Tab-separated table of C-alpha atoms in Angstrom:
chain	number	residue	atom	x	y	z
R	1	MET	CA	119.535	-23.617	31.955
R	2	GLN	CA	118.605	-20.195	30.657
R	3	HIS	CA	117.019	-19.215	27.342
R	4	ASP	CA	117.307	-15.565	26.339
R	5	THR	CA	115.478	-13.553	23.705
R	6	ALA	CA	115.461	-9.848	22.991
R	7	SER	CA	112.594	-9.185	25.415
R	8	PHE	CA	112.565	-11.962	28.010
R	9	THR	CA	114.636	-14.714	29.579
R	10	ILE	CA	113.506	-18.161	30.717
R	11	ARG	CA	115.062	-19.517	33.896
R	12	PRO	CA	114.267	-21.811	36.856
R	13	ILE	CA	111.956	-20.300	39.437
R	14	ARG	CA	113.443	-18.621	42.515
R	15	ASP	CA	112.135	-18.295	46.041
R	16	GLY	CA	111.243	-14.659	45.405
R	17	ASP	CA	108.824	-15.700	42.642
R	18	ALA	CA	106.705	-17.909	44.894
R	19	ALA	CA	103.861	-15.395	45.236
R	20	ALA	CA	103.877	-13.891	41.743
R	21	GLU	CA	103.950	-17.192	39.818
R	22	PRO	CA	100.655	-18.662	41.153
R	23	ALA	CA	98.964	-15.283	40.650
R	24	LEU	CA	100.151	-15.256	37.018
R	25	ILE	CA	98.736	-18.769	36.501
R	26	ALA	CA	95.379	-17.771	37.947
R	27	ALA	CA	95.167	-14.665	35.738
R	28	ALA	CA	96.182	-16.548	32.596
R	29	PHE	CA	93.670	-19.343	33.048
R	30	ALA	CA	90.906	-16.903	34.004
R	31	ALA	CA	91.449	-15.203	30.620
R	32	GLY	CA	91.425	-18.510	28.706
R	33	PRO	CA	88.637	-20.597	27.183
R	34	TYR	CA	87.804	-22.196	30.552
R	35	GLY	CA	87.894	-19.021	32.601
R	36	HIS	CA	84.131	-19.250	33.143
R	37	LEU	CA	84.446	-22.474	35.149
R	38	PRO	CA	84.736	-22.420	38.960
R	39	VAL	CA	88.199	-23.221	40.302
R	40	SER	CA	88.260	-26.121	42.767
R	41	ALA	CA	90.153	-25.961	46.031
R	42	GLU	CA	92.321	-28.852	44.809
R	43	ARG	CA	93.253	-26.967	41.639
R	44	ARG	CA	94.032	-23.778	43.551
R	45	ALA	CA	96.250	-25.717	45.970
R	46	PHE	CA	98.096	-27.223	43.003
R	47	GLU	CA	98.738	-23.765	41.553
R	48	ARG	CA	99.974	-22.420	44.891
R	49	ASP	CA	102.276	-25.355	45.679
R	50	VAL	CA	105.321	-23.935	43.903
R	51	SER	CA	107.810	-25.886	46.008
R	52	GLY	CA	105.911	-29.133	45.450
R	53	ARG	CA	105.905	-28.665	41.690
R	54	ALA	CA	109.611	-27.775	41.704
R	55	ALA	CA	110.387	-30.877	43.780
R	56	SER	CA	108.511	-32.960	41.214
R	57	GLY	CA	110.772	-31.750	38.408
R	58	ALA	CA	111.259	-28.103	37.468
R	59	VAL	CA	109.298	-24.867	37.382
R	60	LEU	CA	110.387	-22.467	34.648
R	61	VAL	CA	109.503	-18.791	34.436
R	62	ALA	CA	109.783	-16.184	31.701
R	63	GLU	CA	111.080	-12.896	33.073
R	64	GLY	CA	110.760	-9.603	31.214
R	65	ILE	CA	114.119	-8.000	30.503
R	66	GLU	CA	112.701	-4.493	30.312
R	67	ASP	CA	109.994	-4.971	32.955
R	68	ASP	CA	112.118	-4.870	36.111
R	69	GLY	CA	112.114	-8.659	36.206
R	70	ARG	CA	108.323	-9.013	36.070
R	71	LEU	CA	107.166	-12.577	35.498
R	72	LEU	CA	105.482	-12.948	32.119
R	73	GLY	CA	105.002	-16.703	31.898
R	74	THR	CA	105.577	-20.069	33.546
R	75	SER	CA	105.523	-23.826	32.972
R	76	SER	CA	105.952	-26.837	35.254
R	77	VAL	CA	107.881	-29.871	33.975
R	78	LEU	CA	107.054	-32.924	36.079
R	79	ARG	CA	108.480	-36.414	36.289
R	80	ALA	CA	106.055	-39.320	35.923
R	81	GLY	CA	105.008	-40.787	39.250
R	82	THR	CA	105.239	-37.491	41.140
R	83	PRO	CA	102.108	-36.105	42.844
R	84	TYR	CA	101.087	-33.600	40.162
R	85	ALA	CA	101.805	-35.638	37.004
R	86	ARG	CA	98.557	-36.998	35.594
R	87	VAL	CA	99.160	-38.328	32.052
R	88	ALA	CA	102.885	-39.242	32.023
R	89	ALA	CA	103.886	-42.804	32.895
R	90	GLY	CA	107.083	-44.826	33.216
R	91	ASP	CA	110.091	-42.822	32.043
R	92	GLU	CA	108.009	-40.029	30.503
R	93	ALA	CA	107.848	-36.427	31.706
R	94	GLU	CA	104.889	-34.065	31.632
R	95	VAL	CA	104.394	-30.337	31.263
R	96	ARG	CA	101.526	-28.603	33.044
R	97	LEU	CA	100.437	-25.074	33.946
R	98	VAL	CA	101.879	-23.425	30.834
R	99	ALA	CA	100.667	-19.883	31.401
R	100	VAL	CA	101.369	-16.459	29.895
R	101	ASP	CA	100.367	-13.132	31.424
R	102	PRO	CA	97.324	-11.932	29.440
R	103	THR	CA	99.049	-8.570	28.890
R	104	ALA	CA	102.048	-10.309	27.281
R	105	GLN	CA	100.212	-12.464	24.748
R	106	GLY	CA	101.548	-12.511	21.197
R	107	ALA	CA	105.251	-12.197	22.067
R	108	GLY	CA	106.065	-15.883	21.570
R	109	LEU	CA	106.262	-16.622	25.291
R	110	GLY	CA	104.122	-19.762	25.149
R	111	GLU	CA	106.255	-21.289	22.415
R	112	ALA	CA	109.497	-20.333	24.182
R	113	LEU	CA	108.284	-21.868	27.447
R	114	MET	CA	107.291	-25.052	25.652
R	115	ARG	CA	110.682	-25.319	23.932
R	116	ALA	CA	112.467	-24.796	27.252
R	117	SER	CA	110.232	-27.433	28.859
R	118	MET	CA	111.015	-29.894	26.073
R	119	GLU	CA	114.745	-29.322	26.532
R	120	THR	CA	114.443	-29.759	30.297
R	121	ALA	CA	112.846	-33.187	29.851
R	122	LEU	CA	115.441	-34.029	27.198
R	123	GLY	CA	118.205	-33.296	29.693
R	124	TRP	CA	116.651	-35.725	32.166
R	125	GLY	CA	116.737	-38.497	29.590
R	126	ALA	CA	112.945	-38.824	29.577
R	127	ASP	CA	111.435	-41.068	26.917
R	128	ALA	CA	108.931	-38.397	25.908
R	129	LEU	CA	107.205	-35.211	27.049
R	130	LEU	CA	103.455	-35.556	27.612
R	131	LEU	CA	100.759	-32.961	28.148
R	132	ASP	CA	97.027	-32.525	28.006
R	133	THR	CA	94.980	-29.489	27.050
R	134	GLY	CA	91.266	-28.794	26.987
R	135	GLU	CA	89.363	-29.474	23.782
R	136	LEU	CA	88.393	-25.768	23.593
R	137	ASN	CA	92.009	-24.585	23.829
R	138	THR	CA	92.572	-24.490	20.081
R	139	ARG	CA	95.457	-21.988	20.217
R	140	ALA	CA	97.449	-24.333	22.421
R	141	GLN	CA	96.590	-27.298	20.212
R	142	ALA	CA	97.918	-25.454	17.166
R	143	LEU	CA	101.151	-24.668	19.030
R	144	TYR	CA	101.700	-28.287	20.056
R	145	ALA	CA	101.128	-29.478	16.501
R	146	ARG	CA	103.587	-26.890	15.191
R	147	LEU	CA	106.212	-28.042	17.703
R	148	GLY	CA	105.885	-31.638	16.506
R	149	PHE	CA	103.760	-33.190	19.243
R	150	ASP	CA	101.623	-36.181	18.288
R	151	ARG	CA	97.974	-36.455	19.366
R	152	LEU	CA	97.216	-39.474	21.568
R	153	PRO	CA	93.431	-39.849	21.609
R	154	GLU	CA	93.749	-43.130	23.488
R	155	ARG	CA	95.157	-41.206	26.470
R	156	ASP	CA	92.547	-38.442	26.527
R	157	GLU	CA	90.815	-38.038	29.890
R	158	ARG	CA	87.866	-36.122	31.281
R	159	PHE	CA	88.604	-33.832	34.218
R	160	GLY	CA	85.274	-32.603	35.518
R	161	GLU	CA	83.670	-30.592	32.713
R	162	VAL	CA	86.863	-30.540	30.616
R	163	VAL	CA	88.000	-33.201	28.160
R	164	GLY	CA	91.787	-33.199	28.116
R	165	PHE	CA	93.364	-33.890	24.724
R	166	ALA	CA	96.670	-35.753	25.213
R	167	TYR	CA	99.845	-34.962	23.237
R	168	ARG	CA	103.290	-36.582	23.170
R	169	PHE	CA	106.730	-35.535	21.889
R	170	ALA	CA	109.278	-38.366	21.602
R	171	LEU	CA	112.674	-37.548	23.116
R	172	GLN	CA	114.629	-40.768	22.539
R	173	GLU	CA	115.725	-42.366	19.291
R	174	ARG	CA	115.756	-45.981	20.482
R	175	GLY	CA	114.374	-47.914	23.397
R	176	ASP	CA	117.662	-49.616	24.269
R	177	ILE	CA	119.775	-46.430	24.411
R	178	ARG	CA	118.944	-43.365	26.500
R	179	VAL	CA	120.603	-39.973	25.978
R	180	ARG	CA	120.669	-37.423	28.806
R	181	LEU	CA	122.897	-34.762	30.303
R	182	MET	CA	125.974	-36.010	32.125
R	183	ARG	CA	125.765	-36.072	35.920
R	184	PRO	CA	128.554	-34.488	38.010
R	185	ASP	CA	129.587	-37.878	39.384
R	186	GLU	CA	130.212	-39.124	35.828
R	187	ILE	CA	132.862	-36.561	34.820
R	188	GLU	CA	135.796	-38.890	35.400
R	189	ALA	CA	134.194	-41.799	33.538
R	190	VAL	CA	133.125	-39.630	30.592
R	191	THR	CA	136.617	-38.111	30.404
R	192	ALA	CA	138.127	-41.589	30.168
R	193	LEU	CA	135.529	-42.634	27.582
R	194	VAL	CA	136.033	-39.722	25.203
R	195	GLU	CA	139.816	-39.727	25.535
R	196	GLY	CA	139.910	-43.453	24.845
R	197	ALA	CA	137.582	-43.104	21.859
R	198	TYR	CA	139.876	-40.573	20.182
R	199	ALA	CA	143.233	-42.018	21.274
R	200	SER	CA	142.377	-45.480	19.948
R	201	ASP	CA	142.071	-44.181	16.386
R	202	PHE	CA	144.315	-41.117	16.217
R	203	GLU	CA	147.644	-39.821	17.419
R	204	LEU	CA	146.679	-36.891	19.631
R	205	SER	CA	148.737	-33.772	20.107
R	206	ASP	CA	149.055	-32.486	23.653
R	207	ALA	CA	146.846	-29.498	22.856
R	208	TYR	CA	144.087	-31.587	21.254
R	209	ARG	CA	144.178	-34.119	24.089
R	210	ALA	CA	143.781	-31.263	26.570
R	211	ASP	CA	140.671	-30.099	24.681
R	212	ILE	CA	139.226	-33.593	24.580
R	213	VAL	CA	139.625	-34.260	28.303
R	214	ALA	CA	138.289	-30.844	29.433
R	215	VAL	CA	134.918	-32.463	30.171
R	216	ALA	CA	134.370	-30.627	33.453
R	217	ASP	CA	134.956	-27.249	31.782
R	218	ARG	CA	132.564	-28.124	28.955
R	219	ALA	CA	129.889	-29.221	31.412
R	220	ARG	CA	130.233	-25.895	33.235
R	221	ASP	CA	130.013	-23.716	30.126
R	222	HIS	CA	128.056	-25.880	27.675
R	223	GLN	CA	126.284	-29.267	27.691
R	224	VAL	CA	127.855	-32.720	27.852
R	225	TRP	CA	125.446	-35.457	26.773
R	226	VAL	CA	125.863	-39.161	27.442
R	227	ALA	CA	124.337	-42.173	25.746
R	228	THR	CA	123.644	-44.954	28.241
R	229	ASP	CA	122.403	-48.512	28.025
R	230	ALA	CA	118.731	-48.267	28.988
R	231	ALA	CA	118.844	-51.601	30.822
R	232	THR	CA	122.154	-51.374	32.694
R	233	GLY	CA	122.934	-47.653	32.769
R	234	ALA	CA	126.407	-48.279	31.324
R	235	LEU	CA	128.006	-45.332	29.536
R	236	LEU	CA	128.162	-45.938	25.791
R	237	GLY	CA	129.096	-42.586	24.247
R	238	THR	CA	129.123	-38.829	24.562
R	239	ALA	CA	128.792	-35.578	22.598
R	240	SER	CA	128.910	-31.902	23.573
R	241	THR	CA	126.644	-29.045	22.482
R	242	PRO	CA	126.424	-25.364	23.439
R	243	VAL	CA	123.781	-24.021	25.766
R	244	ALA	CA	120.856	-22.296	24.094
R	245	GLY	CA	121.890	-19.079	22.370
R	246	ALA	CA	125.617	-19.930	22.309
R	247	THR	CA	128.066	-21.847	20.108
R	248	ILE	CA	130.746	-24.365	20.978
R	249	SER	CA	132.984	-23.665	17.962
R	250	PRO	CA	133.623	-20.818	15.492
R	251	LEU	CA	131.797	-22.794	12.789
R	252	ALA	CA	128.184	-22.107	13.727
R	253	ARG	CA	126.231	-19.166	12.365
R	254	GLY	CA	122.822	-17.783	13.201
R	255	GLY	CA	120.114	-20.437	13.230
R	256	GLU	CA	122.635	-23.279	13.553
R	257	LEU	CA	123.621	-25.734	16.290
R	258	ASP	CA	127.192	-27.038	16.364
R	259	PHE	CA	128.519	-29.997	18.310
R	260	ARG	CA	131.915	-31.456	19.207
R	261	PHE	CA	133.658	-34.394	20.852
R	262	LEU	CA	131.421	-37.194	19.618
R	263	GLY	CA	132.926	-40.361	21.074
R	264	VAL	CA	131.802	-43.988	21.513
R	265	ALA	CA	133.191	-46.433	24.064
R	266	ALA	CA	135.294	-49.195	22.548
R	267	ASP	CA	133.019	-51.957	23.835
R	268	ALA	CA	129.900	-50.171	22.510
R	269	ARG	CA	130.949	-49.851	18.884
R	270	ARG	CA	128.731	-51.334	16.175
R	271	ARG	CA	125.638	-50.671	18.279
R	272	GLY	CA	124.728	-47.490	16.404
R	273	VAL	CA	125.587	-45.275	19.378
R	274	GLY	CA	127.159	-42.568	17.210
R	275	GLU	CA	124.057	-42.453	15.027
R	276	VAL	CA	121.843	-42.133	18.113
R	277	LEU	CA	123.938	-39.232	19.423
R	278	VAL	CA	123.811	-37.383	16.094
R	279	ALA	CA	120.038	-37.913	15.959
R	280	HIS	CA	119.893	-36.482	19.475
R	281	VAL	CA	121.740	-33.333	18.366
R	282	LEU	CA	119.296	-32.948	15.468
R	283	ARG	CA	116.390	-33.318	17.902
R	284	LEU	CA	117.896	-30.684	20.196
R	285	ALA	CA	118.217	-28.295	17.263
R	286	ARG	CA	114.592	-28.928	16.325
R	287	ILE	CA	113.485	-28.282	19.905
R	288	ARG	CA	115.370	-24.973	19.892
R	289	GLY	CA	113.799	-23.971	16.582
R	290	LEU	CA	117.134	-23.932	14.732
R	291	GLU	CA	117.544	-24.641	11.038
R	292	ARG	CA	120.794	-26.592	10.705
R	293	VAL	CA	123.332	-28.718	12.565
R	294	VAL	CA	127.005	-28.193	11.704
R	295	LEU	CA	130.331	-29.715	12.747
R	296	ASN	CA	134.031	-29.888	11.968
R	297	THR	CA	136.022	-33.083	11.533
R	298	GLY	CA	139.549	-33.976	10.499
R	299	PRO	CA	140.553	-35.744	7.266
R	300	ASP	CA	141.708	-38.845	9.138
R	301	MET	CA	138.371	-39.320	10.942
R	302	LEU	CA	137.049	-41.573	8.187
R	303	ALA	CA	134.522	-43.496	10.289
R	304	ALA	CA	132.950	-40.232	11.437
R	305	GLN	CA	132.796	-38.966	7.854
R	306	ARG	CA	131.030	-42.150	6.759
R	307	LEU	CA	128.527	-41.657	9.576
R	308	TYR	CA	127.779	-38.076	8.581
R	309	ASP	CA	127.471	-39.001	4.912
R	310	ARG	CA	125.056	-41.806	5.787
R	311	LEU	CA	122.933	-39.469	7.907
R	312	GLY	CA	122.506	-36.926	5.132
R	313	PHE	CA	125.111	-34.342	6.106
R	314	GLU	CA	126.779	-32.446	3.259
R	315	ARG	CA	130.213	-30.855	3.002
R	316	LEU	CA	130.347	-27.114	3.620
R	317	HIS	CA	133.400	-26.473	1.454
R	318	GLU	CA	133.164	-22.709	1.816
R	319	ARG	CA	133.698	-23.012	5.593
R	320	GLU	CA	136.698	-25.339	5.480
R	321	PHE	CA	140.164	-24.077	6.299
R	322	THR	CA	143.739	-25.225	6.727
R	323	PHE	CA	144.678	-25.859	10.348
R	324	GLU	CA	148.324	-25.244	11.215
R	325	ARG	CA	149.806	-27.523	13.884
R	326	PRO	CA	152.461	-26.220	16.298
R	327	ASP	CA	155.057	-28.452	14.611
R	328	GLY	CA	154.500	-26.715	11.254
R	329	THR	CA	152.409	-29.448	9.635
R	330	SER	CA	148.843	-28.741	8.579
R	331	PHE	CA	145.593	-30.399	7.528
R	332	LEU	CA	142.239	-29.430	6.049
R	333	MET	CA	139.535	-28.921	8.691
R	334	ILE	CA	136.433	-30.418	7.072
R	335	ALA	CA	132.974	-28.922	7.681
R	336	TYR	CA	129.624	-30.701	7.458
R	337	GLY	CA	126.048	-29.495	7.774
R	338	ARG	CA	122.519	-30.868	7.636
R	339	ASP	CA	119.209	-29.058	7.608
R	340	VAL	CA	117.060	-29.930	10.598
R	341	ALA	CA	113.960	-30.092	8.410
R	342	ALA	CA	115.471	-33.148	6.725
R	343	ALA	CA	115.606	-35.009	10.053
């Protein structure tokens, strides 16, 4: 996973960052509202244990593009039950040590790191992303509210002299269905699922079938999501989205997220799996700070059209075009879009 902007890129930490990242954390917190408090040996060990934090989930860093790769920010995304998670429980994830170099404040690094952390936990299939921040850290509190986190006063805790305000961002639409990124060992099963979903309803050309079954290629270049039964782990459906900053079709424009290859397993139909996957794409767009979700569909995909209509998508007639098949026949490629703010 990599998120790029004009001035910095966010990526997983590397071995060569192991000294600079803890130093950045120390400098950032020293310049914050609790910089006057003494730092305990336990806290300093936590900051310095880069490998331990990475083993507990992921450590992300923001690297300056025009600063010879200088680290400008960091965040640690932790799975519940690992040594450094302190408010997450069950299938939740937690973000800690969100820090920005004091000399780089005001460039949107904190927000970008938080969005990347949210997407990391989303990819794991976590139920929610949790965090806590000190009651004096009002700038951070405003950011979390703007990103859509909910305050959880019942999970506030006191850590020494600091009262930690707890926040939560829900990542799943329903408790019985979990959406996450496909694992490498699931490529064959997901290929069979999506091919079967399309072939059962439509007569597929060789070229379209080849696109549908190119799951491994999509997973390499983009993102393949799977909906699973939360109790059994059974695969129920799939959809594909581009990585951050890219598109997966010619349809998308700036500020938009497009998706393709929405498919539901035959034995999972009528469970609302398609609706859950579309809601997931809308949530991903919201996490990335995008304004609209768009997609193409064919005129014979009537069930999909009913789904999009029901979920508030509208036709984008100005983006529709006639698709010419190799055999000389043609059809109208329908376009739909929905504003993320309406989600």
